[in-house]
Amino acid sequence: MKRTALAALTALILAPAVSQAAVTVKGSDTMVILAQRWAENYMKKNAGKKVQVTGGGSGTGIAALINGTTDVANSSRSIKDDEKAKVRDRFNVLPAETAVARDGLAVYAHESNGVTQLTLAQLKSIYQGDVTNWKAVGGADAPIVLYSRENSSGTYVFFKDNVLGGEDFAASAQTLPGTAAVVNAVSKEKNAIGYGGAAYAKGVKEIKVVGQDGQAYAPSAENVKSGKYPLSRPLFMYTRGKPSGEAKDFMDFCLSGEGQAIVTQVGYFPVK
Amino acid sequence: MYARTVAFLAAMALAPAVAVAQEAQPSAPAAAAPAAVPTTDPAVLEGKVDSLTEQYTETKLDVAGLKKIKFSGYIQARWAWLELATYGITGSLPPDKDNFYIRRARFKTVADGDWTQFTLQIDAVPSAVGLKEAYATVKLPAGWAIDAGLQLMPFGYEVATRSSSDLDLLERSLVSVYFLDGEYDTGVSARGKLGPVSLRGGIFNGNGIKAAAGRDNDQLKDFIARATVDFGFLTAGASGWYGKTINYSAVVNGGHVTYDRVRAAIDAQLYLDLLPFGGTYLKAEYMWGKTGIGSANGAAGVALGRAASGGYGILGQNVGPWNQVAIRYDTFINHSVDISGATNTKIKQLNEISGAIHTFIGSGGKFSVAYYHPTYGDKGAAAASDPKADRFEAQLQAKF
């Protein structure tokens, strides 16, 4: 009886640990394709090692890091102070931040759209619903259809903080689950505007954004690297404390020459 | 979710048109029949899309409103063993002997408005359903806020910052229980941040939720405040409490005596990333004060105006993502009252060493065991150093 109880207790305690055999990577939808490529190449190179990659948004990834259900959280925004405190309260260690790539946040429009550039102030007016017609920003006389991301998305948070100054989106902005969905919607709606990772901009037009020097810049590698393009951001991996074990091996691969070459192939910008 | 909703609405709206189109095909040879209105008429479709967009926007606003209401809570089911337990028809009440019992069954609702916030927390256990938090918040510029109502006392690390669901052991330290038992009090406080320093302080009844059904025993109010600084790997806090209480249950020289009800506390927490299998932490807190909580009147009057002090140190270690161990040394000195409750044994200091193991189960579950071994540090000649009052607790917690 005692042995049975002991075995049951041991199984209960060890069960979660056993289920962690693979390195789990969860979070940013912007980073999901990049992380999948990294994982595929890492597993090819290291037979027997397993990396599971899922999206859901940066907030979802960080929430999973806090509740212990992922080893690595991908995030296209910096972790917030209250999220750091939650990791510390639960695991008694601070989250470690590792920048693994850079991204230019592109503004998408339909290929037929005549608008070629926008200022950050114009973008803010459009996404807050103050400007509702393309004519007001130099385009055709047509209503602007707004596409945005869900609030669990790091892309959403970055856009809100850096374009809207932390203020709310217009209620008419339609939220879509993933940058690919935004690109797809914009490619089909001639009056649409959307935003997301530059790497996803296929079949849509990238609108140039006016930088601090008054010049309009596209989210190219050169402009992102030089900092002239005003909407660029680092992409992070977060771990509970310093990366260790299998997670560290995987992250070391992401930051290696081979891993950073994959960054370029996918359409982002290397950090090394 | 939104995409699914839109897809569903689109399917619902377009279904009749599709059905008409499908039914129209077999009847096509009947040339005499009047031509059906083309279901792919752009104007009709545009109208449907506009209608769906309107419904979608309305639904989105409704959902956004619901997202401002947040529910949380936890249940702690516990079994306890007490070395000191006595059995019989006049035996101790739970948890003072071997027993299963519900330590906490909390349900909290927070509703966020533009400028205000509603917070209500209820604790439902078989003996009673009690109100633990009920306060209204007004949000001020720069992240400051004012809370008015029944709320956590802004004092001490264990009470002001740690939920009962996240304690390092399964119970708070001896000195915290003596000065801050019940953890909640009624009053009005302000909170906000200045750089790395978080501040919270205000005016409270000062007698805690457990005394007089949460009401004050006198007309005097207490000022309670806490400042916390956060450097990431190191956090520290200082707490202060200044107030007085009147003992209306005793007449001395034709009047009632007013006593000091004061406390001061300091605490620090150090988080170290030393070992590859999890975080290591050290925590310590020291507290001094006069007049224990809820001891303003009547039988507890022996504690009025009397000084007490104590503190604890905790060493903890996470073992992988799912396990955590903690050891605490705890000491409490009642400077002028016999701590054992007996008379003339002169036992004024109680020390306790305790340990706990926590195993986290998924995102909301936790199974914990804890053992406590108290000893007398300052005993009278006739008293043993071991009061034979060890305790063991096993607890399963579910939190959402």
PDB file of C-alpha atoms in Angstrom, chain B residues 134-244:
ATOM      1  CA  ALA B 134     -14.224  45.315  -1.460  1.00  0.00           C
ATOM      2  CA  TYR B 135     -12.812  48.558  -2.705  1.00  0.00           C
ATOM      3  CA  ALA B 136     -13.372  51.207  -5.317  1.00  0.00           C
ATOM      4  CA  THR B 137     -10.425  52.593  -7.232  1.00  0.00           C
ATOM      5  CA  VAL B 138     -10.088  55.952  -8.908  1.00  0.00           C
ATOM      6  CA  LYS B 139      -7.277  56.117 -11.455  1.00  0.00           C
ATOM      7  CA  LEU B 140      -5.133  59.220 -11.428  1.00  0.00           C
ATOM      8  CA  PRO B 141      -2.634  60.513 -13.997  1.00  0.00           C
ATOM      9  CA  ALA B 142       0.883  59.048 -14.225  1.00  0.00           C
ATOM     10  CA  GLY B 143      -0.242  55.607 -13.048  1.00  0.00           C
ATOM     11  CA  TRP B 144      -1.330  56.686  -9.571  1.00  0.00           C
ATOM     12  CA  ALA B 145      -4.577  55.477  -8.032  1.00  0.00           C
ATOM     13  CA  ILE B 146      -6.692  55.834  -4.913  1.00  0.00           C
ATOM     14  CA  ASP B 147      -8.322  52.770  -3.333  1.00  0.00           C
ATOM     15  CA  ALA B 148     -11.183  53.189  -0.857  1.00  0.00           C
ATOM     16  CA  GLY B 149     -12.694  50.298   1.070  1.00  0.00           C
ATOM     17  CA  LEU B 150     -11.600  46.939   2.451  1.00  0.00           C
ATOM     18  CA  GLN B 151      -8.126  46.171   1.109  1.00  0.00           C
ATOM     19  CA  LEU B 152      -4.750  44.601   1.942  1.00  0.00           C
ATOM     20  CA  MET B 153      -2.821  46.402   4.655  1.00  0.00           C
ATOM     21  CA  PRO B 154       0.105  48.159   2.949  1.00  0.00           C
ATOM     22  CA  PHE B 155       2.545  46.748   5.459  1.00  0.00           C
ATOM     23  CA  GLY B 156       5.241  44.069   5.370  1.00  0.00           C
ATOM     24  CA  TYR B 157       6.466  41.860   2.557  1.00  0.00           C
ATOM     25  CA  GLU B 158       4.407  38.784   3.387  1.00  0.00           C
ATOM     26  CA  VAL B 159       1.101  40.625   3.671  1.00  0.00           C
ATOM     27  CA  ALA B 160       1.376  43.577   1.288  1.00  0.00           C
ATOM     28  CA  THR B 161       2.970  41.733  -1.621  1.00  0.00           C
ATOM     29  CA  ARG B 162       2.438  37.967  -1.280  1.00  0.00           C
ATOM     30  CA  SER B 163      -0.879  36.271  -1.888  1.00  0.00           C
ATOM     31  CA  SER B 164      -1.761  33.358   0.385  1.00  0.00           C
ATOM     32  CA  SER B 165      -1.590  31.245  -2.771  1.00  0.00           C
ATOM     33  CA  ASP B 166       2.100  32.088  -3.337  1.00  0.00           C
ATOM     34  CA  LEU B 167       3.653  31.834   0.117  1.00  0.00           C
ATOM     35  CA  ASP B 168       7.113  30.290   0.479  1.00  0.00           C
ATOM     36  CA  LEU B 169       5.854  28.150   3.357  1.00  0.00           C
ATOM     37  CA  LEU B 170       2.172  27.367   3.744  1.00  0.00           C
ATOM     38  CA  GLU B 171       1.639  29.931   6.495  1.00  0.00           C
ATOM     39  CA  ARG B 172       3.063  33.373   7.137  1.00  0.00           C
ATOM     40  CA  SER B 173       5.709  34.011   9.773  1.00  0.00           C
ATOM     41  CA  LEU B 174       4.918  34.300  13.493  1.00  0.00           C
ATOM     42  CA  VAL B 175       5.524  38.046  13.661  1.00  0.00           C
ATOM     43  CA  SER B 176       3.390  38.778  10.577  1.00  0.00           C
ATOM     44  CA  VAL B 177       0.507  36.833  12.056  1.00  0.00           C
ATOM     45  CA  TYR B 178       0.839  38.655  15.391  1.00  0.00           C
ATOM     46  CA  PHE B 179       0.836  42.168  13.947  1.00  0.00           C
ATOM     47  CA  LEU B 180      -1.096  41.689  10.694  1.00  0.00           C
ATOM     48  CA  ASP B 181      -3.480  38.784  11.263  1.00  0.00           C
ATOM     49  CA  GLY B 182      -6.353  38.834   8.787  1.00  0.00           C
ATOM     50  CA  GLU B 183      -4.244  40.851   6.308  1.00  0.00           C
ATOM     51  CA  TYR B 184      -7.061  43.225   5.348  1.00  0.00           C
ATOM     52  CA  ASP B 185      -8.354  46.472   6.819  1.00  0.00           C
ATOM     53  CA  THR B 186     -10.761  49.225   5.829  1.00  0.00           C
ATOM     54  CA  GLY B 187      -9.570  52.650   4.809  1.00  0.00           C
ATOM     55  CA  VAL B 188      -8.422  54.815   1.935  1.00  0.00           C
ATOM     56  CA  SER B 189      -4.989  54.619   0.345  1.00  0.00           C
ATOM     57  CA  ALA B 190      -2.996  55.978  -2.578  1.00  0.00           C
ATOM     58  CA  ARG B 191      -0.539  53.995  -4.699  1.00  0.00           C
ATOM     59  CA  GLY B 192       1.866  54.733  -7.505  1.00  0.00           C
ATOM     60  CA  LYS B 193       5.467  54.576  -8.665  1.00  0.00           C
ATOM     61  CA  LEU B 194       8.408  56.949  -8.616  1.00  0.00           C
ATOM     62  CA  GLY B 195      11.114  55.354 -10.773  1.00  0.00           C
ATOM     63  CA  PRO B 196      12.025  51.985  -9.273  1.00  0.00           C
ATOM     64  CA  VAL B 197      10.150  52.790  -6.043  1.00  0.00           C
ATOM     65  CA  SER B 198       6.541  51.666  -5.556  1.00  0.00           C
ATOM     66  CA  LEU B 199       4.592  53.472  -2.875  1.00  0.00           C
ATOM     67  CA  ARG B 200       1.323  52.664  -1.164  1.00  0.00           C
ATOM     68  CA  GLY B 201      -0.071  54.259   1.949  1.00  0.00           C
ATOM     69  CA  GLY B 202      -3.184  55.629   3.575  1.00  0.00           C
ATOM     70  CA  ILE B 203      -5.476  56.001   6.549  1.00  0.00           C
ATOM     71  CA  PHE B 204      -7.067  52.831   7.972  1.00  0.00           C
ATOM     72  CA  ASN B 205      -9.210  51.768  10.919  1.00  0.00           C
ATOM     73  CA  GLY B 206      -6.132  49.935  12.131  1.00  0.00           C
ATOM     74  CA  ASN B 207      -7.861  47.057  13.882  1.00  0.00           C
ATOM     75  CA  GLY B 208      -7.955  44.575  10.996  1.00  0.00           C
ATOM     76  CA  ILE B 209     -10.783  42.600   9.439  1.00  0.00           C
ATOM     77  CA  LYS B 210     -10.892  39.923  12.124  1.00  0.00           C
ATOM     78  CA  ALA B 211     -11.784  42.200  15.019  1.00  0.00           C
ATOM     79  CA  ALA B 212     -15.316  43.532  15.570  1.00  0.00           C
ATOM     80  CA  ALA B 213     -16.547  42.183  12.221  1.00  0.00           C
ATOM     81  CA  GLY B 214     -14.127  44.444  10.384  1.00  0.00           C
ATOM     82  CA  ARG B 215     -15.227  47.593  12.197  1.00  0.00           C
ATOM     83  CA  ASP B 216     -13.035  49.845  14.264  1.00  0.00           C
ATOM     84  CA  ASN B 217     -13.177  49.805  18.068  1.00  0.00           C
ATOM     85  CA  ASP B 218     -12.628  53.534  18.432  1.00  0.00           C
ATOM     86  CA  GLN B 219     -12.629  56.867  16.642  1.00  0.00           C
ATOM     87  CA  LEU B 220      -8.852  56.976  16.107  1.00  0.00           C
ATOM     88  CA  LYS B 221      -7.391  56.138  12.696  1.00  0.00           C
ATOM     89  CA  ASP B 222      -3.980  54.717  11.803  1.00  0.00           C
ATOM     90  CA  PHE B 223      -1.564  55.750   9.055  1.00  0.00           C
ATOM     91  CA  ILE B 224      -0.022  52.745   7.278  1.00  0.00           C
ATOM     92  CA  ALA B 225       2.450  52.904   4.376  1.00  0.00           C
ATOM     93  CA  ARG B 226       4.979  50.850   2.488  1.00  0.00           C
ATOM     94  CA  ALA B 227       7.730  51.675  -0.020  1.00  0.00           C
ATOM     95  CA  THR B 228       9.267  48.988  -2.222  1.00  0.00           C
ATOM     96  CA  VAL B 229      12.291  49.309  -4.451  1.00  0.00           C
ATOM     97  CA  ASP B 230      12.855  46.869  -7.313  1.00  0.00           C
ATOM     98  CA  PHE B 231      16.275  46.362  -8.894  1.00  0.00           C
ATOM     99  CA  GLY B 232      15.334  43.093 -10.571  1.00  0.00           C
ATOM    100  CA  PHE B 233      17.600  40.612  -8.771  1.00  0.00           C
ATOM    101  CA  LEU B 234      17.153  42.549  -5.512  1.00  0.00           C
ATOM    102  CA  THR B 235      13.976  43.961  -4.040  1.00  0.00           C
ATOM    103  CA  ALA B 236      13.573  45.625  -0.672  1.00  0.00           C
ATOM    104  CA  GLY B 237      10.865  47.332   1.301  1.00  0.00           C
ATOM    105  CA  ALA B 238      10.260  49.493   4.340  1.00  0.00           C
ATOM    106  CA  SER B 239       6.906  49.750   6.099  1.00  0.00           C
ATOM    107  CA  GLY B 240       5.623  52.090   8.774  1.00  0.00           C
ATOM    108  CA  TRP B 241       2.452  52.223  10.879  1.00  0.00           C
ATOM    109  CA  TYR B 242       1.472  54.967  13.266  1.00  0.00           C
ATOM    110  CA  GLY B 243      -1.742  54.976  15.252  1.00  0.00           C
ATOM    111  CA  LYS B 244      -3.406  54.724  18.630  1.00  0.00           C
TER     112      LYS B 244
END
